[in-house]
XYZ file of C-alpha atoms in Angstrom:
686
model
C 38.979 49.458 -5.333
C 36.973 48.847 -2.745
C 37.500 45.281 -0.790
C 34.304 44.237 -0.808
C 34.075 43.898 -4.378
C 37.202 41.029 -3.952
C 35.020 37.955 -4.408
C 32.250 36.104 -6.015
C 28.492 36.540 -4.835
C 27.205 33.685 -7.346
C 27.417 31.716 -4.029
C 23.792 32.244 -2.671
C 21.594 31.798 -5.708
C 19.094 29.529 -6.133
C 20.091 29.075 -10.308
C 22.000 26.264 -11.334
C 23.690 27.968 -13.672
C 24.715 30.864 -11.355
C 25.845 28.070 -9.095
C 28.271 26.458 -11.208
C 30.146 29.451 -11.447
C 29.870 30.070 -7.899
C 33.821 29.234 -7.747
C 34.950 30.786 -10.629
C 38.201 33.520 -9.689
C 35.718 35.773 -11.765
C 33.913 38.386 -9.355
C 30.964 37.545 -10.417
C 27.606 39.452 -9.600
C 24.657 38.204 -9.628
C 22.149 40.121 -12.266
C 20.724 43.633 -9.918
C 21.206 47.619 -9.021
C 24.468 46.526 -6.922
C 26.365 45.448 -9.890
C 25.082 48.656 -11.282
C 25.419 51.200 -9.134
C 29.040 49.934 -9.583
C 30.075 50.310 -12.941
C 29.005 54.027 -12.507
C 31.038 54.425 -9.360
C 33.841 53.555 -10.778
C 32.904 54.115 -15.185
C 34.330 50.705 -15.327
C 31.887 48.657 -18.360
C 30.344 45.919 -18.109
C 30.747 42.410 -19.039
C 27.077 40.381 -19.105
C 27.239 36.471 -19.055
C 24.491 35.264 -20.200
C 23.778 31.302 -20.499
C 22.519 28.461 -18.444
C 23.041 25.599 -16.781
C 22.721 21.974 -19.195
C 24.333 24.565 -22.102
C 27.330 22.678 -23.243
C 29.797 25.589 -25.346
C 28.977 27.637 -21.392
C 30.895 24.952 -20.064
C 32.957 24.764 -22.668
C 34.113 28.641 -21.887
C 34.217 29.084 -18.660
C 36.101 25.713 -18.470
C 38.781 27.388 -20.256
C 38.720 31.927 -19.368
C 36.423 31.707 -16.906
C 38.762 29.400 -13.958
C 41.281 30.734 -15.512
C 43.383 32.915 -12.959
C 44.709 35.527 -15.428
C 41.710 36.222 -17.937
C 39.779 36.857 -14.289
C 42.930 39.197 -12.787
C 41.900 41.772 -15.479
C 38.099 40.858 -15.950
C 37.962 41.633 -12.376
C 40.521 44.363 -12.381
C 39.102 45.947 -15.315
C 35.008 45.324 -15.651
C 31.885 45.128 -13.660
C 31.213 41.198 -14.015
C 27.083 40.575 -14.349
C 26.491 36.164 -14.592
C 22.985 35.947 -15.466
C 21.321 32.894 -15.653
C 18.509 33.560 -19.331
C 15.797 31.246 -17.484
C 15.648 33.980 -15.169
C 15.345 36.595 -17.045
C 14.788 36.262 -20.394
C 14.484 39.823 -22.111
C 17.795 40.380 -20.379
C 18.701 37.590 -23.081
C 16.094 38.933 -25.928
C 17.610 42.097 -26.000
C 21.440 41.572 -25.555
C 21.205 38.288 -28.804
C 18.860 41.334 -30.337
C 22.793 43.200 -29.855
C 24.855 40.322 -30.881
C 23.251 39.216 -34.136
C 23.750 43.642 -34.795
C 27.642 42.910 -34.405
C 28.350 39.082 -35.216
C 25.336 38.620 -37.275
C 24.868 35.513 -35.220
C 23.890 34.383 -31.202
C 23.394 31.869 -28.901
C 24.956 30.503 -25.671
C 27.324 31.750 -24.186
C 26.247 35.050 -24.577
C 28.419 38.185 -24.007
C 28.785 40.666 -24.618
C 29.865 43.547 -22.777
C 27.830 47.381 -21.644
C 28.394 50.783 -20.808
C 27.189 51.380 -17.185
C 24.558 52.038 -18.470
C 24.793 48.724 -20.287
C 23.792 49.672 -23.797
C 26.148 47.406 -25.305
C 28.324 48.638 -26.901
C 30.333 44.969 -28.477
C 28.244 41.709 -27.542
C 29.374 38.161 -29.135
C 28.615 34.573 -27.613
C 31.666 32.110 -27.744
C 35.486 32.845 -27.661
C 38.225 30.335 -27.368
C 41.014 31.038 -24.518
C 43.499 31.067 -27.726
C 42.784 32.541 -30.750
C 42.894 29.280 -33.084
C 41.658 29.948 -36.865
C 41.964 32.994 -37.054
C 38.982 33.799 -33.728
C 40.532 36.459 -31.641
C 40.654 35.246 -27.776
C 38.152 36.385 -25.257
C 41.820 37.329 -23.575
C 42.473 39.498 -26.701
C 38.888 40.798 -26.561
C 37.994 42.283 -22.931
C 41.819 44.032 -23.460
C 41.184 45.506 -26.751
C 37.560 46.224 -25.722
C 39.256 47.320 -22.058
C 41.199 50.008 -24.697
C 38.697 51.310 -26.767
C 36.294 52.266 -23.256
C 39.820 53.755 -21.936
C 40.966 56.267 -25.289
C 37.766 55.407 -27.772
C 35.185 56.769 -25.392
C 33.177 58.892 -28.285
C 32.926 55.764 -30.876
C 32.303 53.691 -28.216
C 29.179 55.577 -27.480
C 28.456 56.231 -30.900
C 28.386 52.585 -31.004
C 26.347 52.041 -28.301
C 23.454 55.102 -29.849
C 23.354 53.120 -32.420
C 22.643 49.778 -31.382
C 20.150 51.053 -29.032
C 18.283 52.811 -32.114
C 18.434 49.315 -34.160
C 17.314 47.555 -31.348
C 13.931 49.616 -30.820
C 12.936 50.278 -34.914
C 13.054 46.173 -35.236
C 15.274 44.640 -36.916
C 13.134 43.043 -39.188
C 12.907 45.266 -42.639
C 9.631 47.081 -42.659
C 9.099 46.897 -46.698
C 5.933 44.715 -47.046
C 4.734 41.705 -49.208
C 1.981 41.555 -51.940
C -0.466 39.688 -51.993
C -3.779 39.171 -52.759
C -7.460 38.591 -49.519
C -6.188 38.068 -46.223
C -3.753 35.369 -46.736
C -1.884 33.854 -48.776
C -3.603 30.431 -49.129
C -0.578 27.113 -47.349
C -0.678 25.817 -51.326
C 1.361 29.304 -52.340
C 3.056 29.497 -48.980
C 4.876 26.008 -49.269
C 5.336 26.383 -52.725
C 7.245 29.724 -51.348
C 9.483 27.320 -49.142
C 9.879 24.947 -51.735
C 13.328 26.224 -52.547
C 15.047 25.882 -49.384
C 13.762 21.962 -49.302
C 15.907 19.607 -48.147
C 14.206 16.547 -51.108
C 16.620 13.808 -49.848
C 16.513 14.236 -45.843
C 14.080 16.145 -45.080
C 13.241 19.323 -43.786
C 14.167 22.744 -44.935
C 18.044 24.643 -45.450
C 21.231 23.269 -44.222
C 23.483 22.385 -41.229
C 22.221 22.465 -38.762
C 18.534 21.762 -38.504
C 16.662 22.099 -36.708
C 13.227 21.003 -35.878
C 10.804 24.243 -36.122
C 7.551 22.516 -34.148
C 5.380 25.746 -35.009
C 6.014 25.790 -38.755
C 5.803 21.435 -39.698
C 2.842 22.327 -37.442
C 1.045 24.648 -38.963
C 1.240 22.414 -41.671
C -0.315 19.746 -40.941
C -3.254 21.505 -39.426
C -3.255 22.907 -42.750
C -2.998 19.128 -44.333
C -6.557 18.706 -42.377
C -7.387 20.970 -43.557
C -7.141 20.411 -47.347
C -5.084 22.841 -48.598
C -2.213 22.022 -49.143
C -1.216 19.519 -52.193
C -0.143 16.063 -51.965
C 3.243 16.439 -53.138
C 3.958 19.372 -50.626
C 2.905 17.893 -48.168
C 4.959 14.918 -48.493
C 7.634 16.012 -47.722
C 6.642 16.743 -44.664
C 5.763 13.543 -44.069
C 8.996 12.469 -44.759
C 10.516 15.172 -43.143
C 8.976 14.342 -39.637
C 10.446 10.250 -40.389
C 14.069 11.407 -41.208
C 13.192 13.062 -37.774
C 11.800 10.532 -35.766
C 14.647 8.141 -37.622
C 17.607 10.079 -36.535
C 19.226 10.593 -34.019
C 18.037 14.080 -33.298
C 15.359 11.833 -31.414
C 16.233 9.340 -28.918
C 15.330 6.457 -29.771
C 16.006 4.918 -25.550
C 14.317 6.935 -23.378
C 11.350 9.506 -25.614
C 12.049 12.708 -26.653
C 13.856 15.585 -28.649
C 17.105 16.895 -28.396
C 17.860 20.713 -29.588
C 19.097 20.331 -33.098
C 20.436 18.478 -35.482
C 24.223 19.345 -36.182
C 23.758 17.754 -39.377
C 21.726 17.706 -42.557
C 20.774 13.946 -41.882
C 18.801 14.847 -38.806
C 21.446 11.496 -37.306
C 24.219 13.133 -34.601
C 22.150 16.421 -32.916
C 23.559 18.441 -29.911
C 23.090 16.779 -27.566
C 20.770 17.644 -24.786
C 16.806 18.907 -23.901
C 14.759 21.453 -23.502
C 11.366 21.050 -22.330
C 9.971 23.148 -24.396
C 10.938 21.511 -27.255
C 8.952 18.248 -26.107
C 6.441 20.338 -25.684
C 6.493 21.760 -29.115
C 7.510 17.388 -30.519
C 4.152 16.354 -28.356
C 1.553 19.359 -30.117
C 3.708 18.243 -33.763
C 2.966 14.584 -33.466
C -1.092 14.274 -31.883
C -1.958 16.179 -34.112
C 0.581 14.512 -37.447
C -1.141 11.338 -35.936
C -3.902 11.661 -37.428
C -2.731 11.836 -40.738
C -0.386 10.219 -40.809
C -0.944 6.735 -38.528
C 2.214 5.381 -38.040
C 4.479 3.160 -35.293
C 6.997 5.860 -35.018
C 4.260 8.882 -34.682
C 2.338 7.056 -32.290
C 5.627 5.316 -30.355
C 7.583 9.045 -30.087
C 4.894 9.879 -28.345
C 4.439 7.173 -25.921
C 7.996 7.717 -25.043
C 8.272 11.080 -24.959
C 5.199 11.205 -22.117
C 6.687 7.909 -20.302
C 10.144 9.910 -19.815
C 8.680 13.021 -18.818
C 6.495 11.837 -16.725
C 10.170 10.056 -15.755
C 12.429 12.590 -15.448
C 11.321 15.900 -16.640
C 8.456 15.731 -13.687
C 9.837 17.637 -10.821
C 8.734 16.425 -6.397
C 7.169 19.104 -6.609
C 5.451 18.868 -9.436
C 6.427 20.974 -11.769
C 8.380 20.523 -15.101
C 12.262 20.861 -15.092
C 13.630 23.132 -17.244
C 16.622 21.131 -19.400
C 18.891 18.185 -19.629
C 22.649 18.701 -20.842
C 24.567 17.822 -22.964
C 27.559 16.818 -21.390
C 27.382 13.659 -19.024
C 31.243 12.956 -17.228
C 32.498 16.225 -18.864
C 31.952 14.592 -22.899
C 29.655 15.385 -24.924
C 26.650 12.945 -25.458
C 27.891 9.886 -23.602
C 25.350 9.304 -22.340
C 23.659 8.633 -25.474
C 26.121 6.661 -27.495
C 27.805 3.497 -27.956
C 29.888 1.733 -29.457
C 29.560 -0.962 -30.977
C 30.434 -3.785 -28.585
C 28.788 -2.085 -25.703
C 25.609 -2.290 -28.457
C 26.396 -5.896 -28.423
C 26.399 -6.403 -25.408
C 23.272 -4.243 -24.314
C 21.747 -6.797 -26.725
C 22.870 -10.069 -25.152
C 22.095 -8.702 -22.088
C 18.410 -7.898 -22.947
C 15.914 -10.192 -21.266
C 13.037 -12.574 -22.454
C 11.257 -15.637 -21.992
C 9.775 -15.081 -24.977
C 13.150 -15.179 -27.227
C 16.302 -13.503 -28.016
C 17.468 -10.677 -30.116
C 21.162 -11.982 -30.640
C 20.085 -14.569 -34.000
C 19.546 -10.761 -35.712
C 22.190 -8.530 -34.441
C 23.817 -8.891 -37.788
C 20.671 -7.685 -38.892
C 19.814 -4.763 -36.121
C 23.376 -3.233 -36.508
C 22.335 -3.048 -40.364
C 18.940 -0.685 -38.923
C 20.135 0.655 -36.651
C 23.650 2.100 -38.233
C 25.639 0.433 -35.776
C 29.471 0.107 -37.213
C 33.310 -0.216 -35.450
C 33.448 2.617 -36.868
C 31.227 4.952 -34.929
C 28.896 7.893 -36.821
C 30.567 10.261 -33.215
C 33.768 10.326 -31.760
C 36.491 7.961 -31.523
C 34.088 4.571 -32.602
C 30.876 5.432 -30.674
C 27.198 5.063 -32.196
C 23.745 7.604 -32.536
C 21.300 5.270 -31.707
C 19.531 6.581 -35.126
C 17.229 4.266 -37.843
C 18.318 3.835 -41.452
C 15.403 5.646 -43.866
C 16.308 3.772 -46.499
C 15.598 0.621 -44.597
C 12.519 1.160 -43.444
C 10.398 -1.277 -45.239
C 11.944 -3.503 -43.324
C 11.377 -2.539 -40.143
C 7.868 -0.898 -40.834
C 6.735 -4.411 -40.386
C 4.550 -5.511 -36.980
C 7.590 -8.057 -36.151
C 10.319 -6.266 -37.765
C 8.845 -2.946 -34.854
C 7.966 -5.683 -32.446
C 11.549 -6.242 -32.884
C 13.087 -1.832 -32.536
C 10.944 -1.511 -29.926
C 13.185 -4.863 -27.595
C 15.931 -3.123 -29.359
C 15.443 0.043 -27.425
C 13.911 -1.897 -24.052
C 17.392 -3.296 -24.900
C 19.018 0.280 -25.046
C 17.818 1.865 -22.081
C 19.006 -1.567 -19.940
C 21.267 -0.664 -20.093
C 21.876 3.539 -19.706
C 20.041 2.673 -16.830
C 23.921 1.984 -16.139
C 25.229 4.722 -16.667
C 25.268 8.019 -15.074
C 22.918 10.785 -16.142
C 23.823 13.916 -17.574
C 22.650 16.875 -14.946
C 19.065 17.673 -15.202
C 18.160 21.716 -14.252
C 15.319 21.162 -11.609
C 14.449 24.737 -11.632
C 11.178 24.848 -13.054
C 10.415 28.246 -15.943
C 5.999 29.157 -15.829
C 6.656 29.580 -19.214
C 7.453 26.414 -20.437
C 5.301 24.684 -17.989
C 2.659 26.361 -19.463
C 3.645 25.384 -22.552
C 3.665 21.839 -21.809
C 0.111 21.576 -19.698
C -1.385 22.796 -23.142
C 0.966 20.542 -25.420
C -0.660 17.402 -23.413
C -4.516 18.662 -23.899
C -3.062 18.367 -27.143
C -2.899 14.745 -27.174
C -6.684 14.647 -25.183
C -7.500 15.775 -28.260
C -5.932 14.855 -31.545
C -4.676 11.161 -30.622
C -7.044 8.099 -30.972
C -5.298 5.818 -29.901
C -6.715 5.382 -25.641
C -3.676 4.164 -23.619
C -1.588 7.362 -24.732
C -4.319 9.391 -24.101
C -4.676 8.133 -20.861
C -1.504 9.356 -20.296
C -1.014 11.999 -21.196
C -4.613 12.824 -19.311
C -2.637 11.620 -15.695
C 0.269 13.680 -16.946
C -2.416 16.623 -16.899
C -3.245 16.399 -14.096
C -0.117 16.104 -12.104
C 0.927 19.021 -13.807
C -1.992 21.115 -14.012
C -1.774 21.428 -9.416
C 1.668 21.621 -9.692
C 1.381 25.012 -12.292
C -0.821 26.490 -9.412
C 1.749 25.358 -6.730
C 4.244 26.491 -7.637
C 3.792 30.183 -10.680
C 0.267 31.780 -9.663
C 1.380 33.624 -6.816
C -2.747 35.222 -6.492
C -5.409 36.116 -8.492
C -6.786 40.211 -8.533
C -8.966 41.832 -10.075
C -6.353 42.025 -13.172
C -5.625 38.370 -13.674
C -3.160 36.359 -11.872
C 0.468 37.015 -10.492
C 3.159 34.801 -12.283
C 6.353 34.398 -11.094
C 8.529 33.060 -13.311
C 10.762 31.063 -12.314
C 10.578 28.958 -8.921
C 14.241 30.266 -9.137
C 13.809 33.735 -8.233
C 10.771 34.611 -6.000
C 9.796 38.295 -7.793
C 9.891 38.893 -11.200
C 8.486 40.957 -13.816
C 5.887 40.096 -15.447
C 6.552 38.834 -18.782
C 4.829 38.308 -21.822
C 4.988 35.277 -22.557
C 4.245 34.049 -19.026
C 1.393 35.496 -19.305
C 0.562 34.786 -23.244
C 0.898 31.080 -22.602
C -0.758 30.579 -19.122
C -4.103 31.868 -20.947
C -3.350 29.439 -24.007
C -3.171 27.039 -21.527
C -6.345 27.689 -19.351
C -8.268 28.063 -22.881
C -6.502 24.592 -23.479
C -7.917 23.402 -20.184
C -11.408 25.448 -20.487
C -11.831 23.628 -23.923
C -11.395 19.519 -22.600
C -13.281 20.205 -19.455
C -15.621 22.143 -19.836
C -14.261 24.285 -15.915
C -15.359 27.566 -16.136
C -13.027 28.874 -13.815
C -10.916 28.160 -16.617
C -13.061 30.351 -18.876
C -12.538 33.197 -16.581
C -8.950 32.977 -16.496
C -8.108 33.026 -19.696
C -11.032 35.905 -20.070
C -9.219 38.273 -17.027
C -5.436 37.166 -18.583
C -6.669 38.543 -22.315
C -7.310 41.813 -20.233
C -4.443 42.105 -18.986
C -2.256 40.766 -21.573
C -4.147 43.880 -23.621
C -3.863 46.794 -21.340
C 0.173 46.129 -19.991
C 2.032 44.340 -23.352
C -0.039 46.260 -26.737
C 1.535 49.344 -27.053
C -0.021 50.095 -31.000
C 1.521 48.483 -33.513
C 4.306 46.875 -31.534
C 3.797 43.780 -28.384
C 7.007 44.306 -25.390
C 8.534 41.437 -23.490
C 7.657 42.866 -20.250
C 4.409 44.977 -19.020
C 3.687 48.647 -19.630
C 3.737 49.730 -15.952
C 7.468 48.489 -15.760
C 8.227 50.090 -18.651
C 11.033 52.378 -15.927
C 11.575 49.069 -14.328
C 15.262 48.869 -16.115
C 18.326 50.574 -18.055
C 17.537 48.661 -21.042
C 15.112 48.688 -22.797
C 10.891 46.826 -22.443
C 11.708 46.506 -26.146
C 9.084 44.502 -28.852
C 8.306 41.199 -29.456
C 8.419 40.011 -33.370
C 7.084 37.301 -35.391
C 9.632 34.712 -35.278
C 9.488 31.945 -33.544
C 13.018 31.429 -31.100
C 13.731 28.241 -29.573
C 10.181 28.295 -28.989
C 7.656 29.549 -30.470
C 6.563 33.784 -30.745
C 4.415 34.254 -27.698
C 3.989 37.775 -29.594
C 3.018 35.406 -32.913
C 0.550 32.940 -30.001
C -1.427 36.434 -28.470
C -2.965 37.116 -32.911
C -3.827 33.540 -32.428
C -5.471 33.648 -28.794
C -7.043 36.933 -29.628
C -8.595 35.685 -32.933
C -9.942 32.792 -31.055
C -11.727 34.896 -27.759
C -13.546 37.231 -30.729
C -15.622 34.509 -31.964
C -15.598 32.962 -27.859
C -16.868 35.768 -26.935
C -18.286 37.279 -29.432
C -16.141 40.785 -28.852
C -14.618 42.557 -31.416
C -11.610 44.528 -29.147
C -9.908 41.300 -29.068
C -9.103 41.831 -33.190
C -9.526 45.852 -33.149
C -6.595 46.180 -29.719
C -3.803 43.674 -32.081
C -4.955 44.401 -36.272
C -1.479 47.283 -35.729
C -0.137 43.995 -34.507
C -2.100 41.588 -36.700
C -0.576 44.263 -39.999
C 3.577 44.292 -38.761
C 3.357 40.472 -37.956
C 1.790 39.375 -41.763
C 4.247 40.217 -43.889
C 6.865 39.299 -41.613
C 5.767 36.515 -41.420
C 5.881 36.345 -45.432
C 9.183 37.344 -45.259
C 10.503 34.109 -43.589
C 7.698 31.277 -43.362
C 10.159 29.023 -42.209
C 10.825 31.273 -38.811
C 7.274 31.747 -38.216
C 5.508 28.837 -38.261
C 3.558 30.150 -34.949
C 2.040 33.607 -36.547
C 1.808 31.447 -40.105
C -0.518 28.776 -37.105
C -2.413 32.142 -36.163
C -3.034 34.919 -39.282
C -3.690 31.709 -42.064
C -7.200 31.236 -41.313
C -9.741 34.473 -42.667
C -12.169 35.831 -39.432
C -15.160 34.232 -41.266
C -13.362 30.915 -40.958
C -13.347 31.365 -36.893
C -16.955 29.697 -35.034
C -17.153 28.911 -31.185
C -19.594 25.322 -31.057
C -21.293 25.659 -27.732
C -22.238 22.086 -26.890
C -23.809 20.004 -23.097
C -20.883 19.495 -20.941
C -22.660 16.421 -19.590
C -20.925 15.342 -23.582
C -17.254 15.614 -22.140
C -18.555 12.342 -20.322
C -19.083 10.615 -23.721
C -16.779 8.661 -24.994
C -18.635 8.792 -28.807
C -17.826 13.026 -28.245
C -14.435 12.544 -26.987
C -13.548 10.825 -30.080
C -15.053 13.099 -32.955
C -12.943 16.141 -30.606
C -9.463 15.890 -33.526
C -12.023 17.125 -35.551
C -11.798 20.766 -33.934
C -8.567 22.247 -35.215
C -7.312 25.860 -33.371
C -9.862 27.846 -35.600
C -12.775 26.318 -33.653
C -13.345 27.496 -29.699
C -14.583 24.864 -27.701
C -17.369 26.168 -25.479
C -19.974 24.625 -23.197
C -23.595 24.846 -21.613
C -24.951 23.382 -18.466
C -28.167 23.435 -18.995
C -30.625 20.781 -19.233
C -30.949 19.235 -22.247
C -28.879 18.861 -25.581
C -28.999 21.695 -27.994
C -25.439 22.985 -29.858
C -24.872 25.564 -31.335
C -22.030 26.558 -34.295
C -21.607 30.567 -34.365
C -19.828 33.141 -36.071
C -18.558 36.282 -34.637
C -21.509 37.682 -35.952
C -24.993 34.398 -36.123
C -25.026 31.570 -35.214
C -24.777 29.129 -38.437
C -26.387 26.161 -37.219
C -27.598 25.040 -34.054
C -29.871 21.185 -33.097
C -30.562 18.623 -30.744
C -28.060 15.677 -29.363
C -25.600 13.961 -30.455
C -25.323 11.983 -33.406
C -27.108 15.078 -35.135
C -24.202 17.680 -34.383
C -22.146 14.440 -36.013
C -23.520 14.095 -38.551
C -24.200 17.510 -39.879
C -20.652 18.274 -39.135
C -19.205 15.031 -41.124
C -22.156 12.997 -43.255
C -20.469 10.241 -44.051
C -19.190 9.017 -40.498
C -23.489 6.873 -40.615
C -21.459 4.943 -43.422
C -18.522 4.268 -41.792
C -19.899 2.942 -38.371
């Protein structure tokens, strides 16, 4: 082994995750040609470790194995070790997660992938403990056995790698077709199909762990607003929202949502908070507020907007990626309270109007606070008892709930907060800006809209300063993350940017955003659509990396599928620009996604949003730009769900038109007539 290999190369990296590992005795490389070339030169397997800075189990494995000298010595002698921040290289993570699913039928982080020098995987898993407890293979056993296989069973290792590579290229979702009538099954039929997975007691679908599945719930709320979902089906959706927002998966003290619930009750979360989850929450609650105008929904919006502004907006006006589950090395410590800590917070609440002490027994019942706790070592995750909702869903009761949350926040401010990763990721920032537009359009409470608008104005400037490098004839060049100056063109960045630009245009009427949308869509369709497949990175970069340019399915992962969002955008672009080429270029993708999404609707919520409506349901609504200054129009904007695309004219006059892809079916003059045409009972309601 050459002398220059004997050190850890992560000290000069900007990624918080890589810097967490800079003092490991493992001789880590950051991902790049130097590491791959060394693996080829020395004919050694690659140990590829993928994670992110706020990942709890990444911390555990780092402490157990990567800080262990014996493990490090074996790795350094027998492997080329590469550490990857998944937020910097989403395509690397996505590709080897698929390999992990093939080898272990599961995935997650930390991702531990073992590769040939040409980057093909011959095994992949996730967390491995230092010792082999409960029959699980230890990390030490694993790395020795895989090195033995690489050395002694090269033919079998090569065969494994070839099989996995071929299977990933074909796609992990079976290609058989689902039979149905019409262009797509109606929403009520899809709800019937997933009914078998309903948790009728605690809300949601399936068993623990439970993820919020924001895109699916957003689709369901939209179809409830359209009148396409039956009352009983809709009641389960609302109950699920209530359960989430009352459970510990929602941060009652500060706002925002944790990653997922570890139990079926939505009570004990995995405590990390991801920025993309906040985007999903805002989108869902803004639309839910139309059909279910509950203080639970409105306070969820208010708190989450305040949380984003105070804790997740960086100095350079970009949103930060995530907050850790751990503080002081203990998971959940920052967010949980012993009964004594809870009582002290109530006692210390300073209000000139009243004290909370005379209600403390009731408050503890409402919030489920006990001596034993509902988490580790007598700690209580803050939640609201669903069975007692009739007691606190009163004006007086909810005022008390708000005061308790304020009291808990005052106490929590004294604690050591968890780590916040201060990098910005382009695609996730675009998601948040689009979500803020949803709040501005769909929420009918002025103070909430104003809060979203304030954050929107700051964030929009941040997008251009942090992620958009230049504009040429093919649209914006996007920098994926603030920690790397160069990156490949990733589908998720360009699709979510296009979505963001269209949504910003719909609420501002600024034609620059409309042109940005058009330019970006042209670039996407040229560079990412490959027949019936949508690729992770631009086709022109196919040969830039050893790992393949994989296709993206319709399934939502940690956040909604960017390929499914592309389908929805093409359908909206077609009616906006009266151009069927948008539909023609993705017709094969739509065909495949139709059948993929119907095999697992719960995991394909964004695909449902893009495929449910027939082409004939889409409309472009052409309006005078001046109406954007009219409060009466602003208050009418929640009427327009995603099958309507708002377009604006600066011509003098008050003319409006509502058009399909082929013809204008309604036209008129004046806002009053416009509202009366779309909602004939509006005058009577007033």
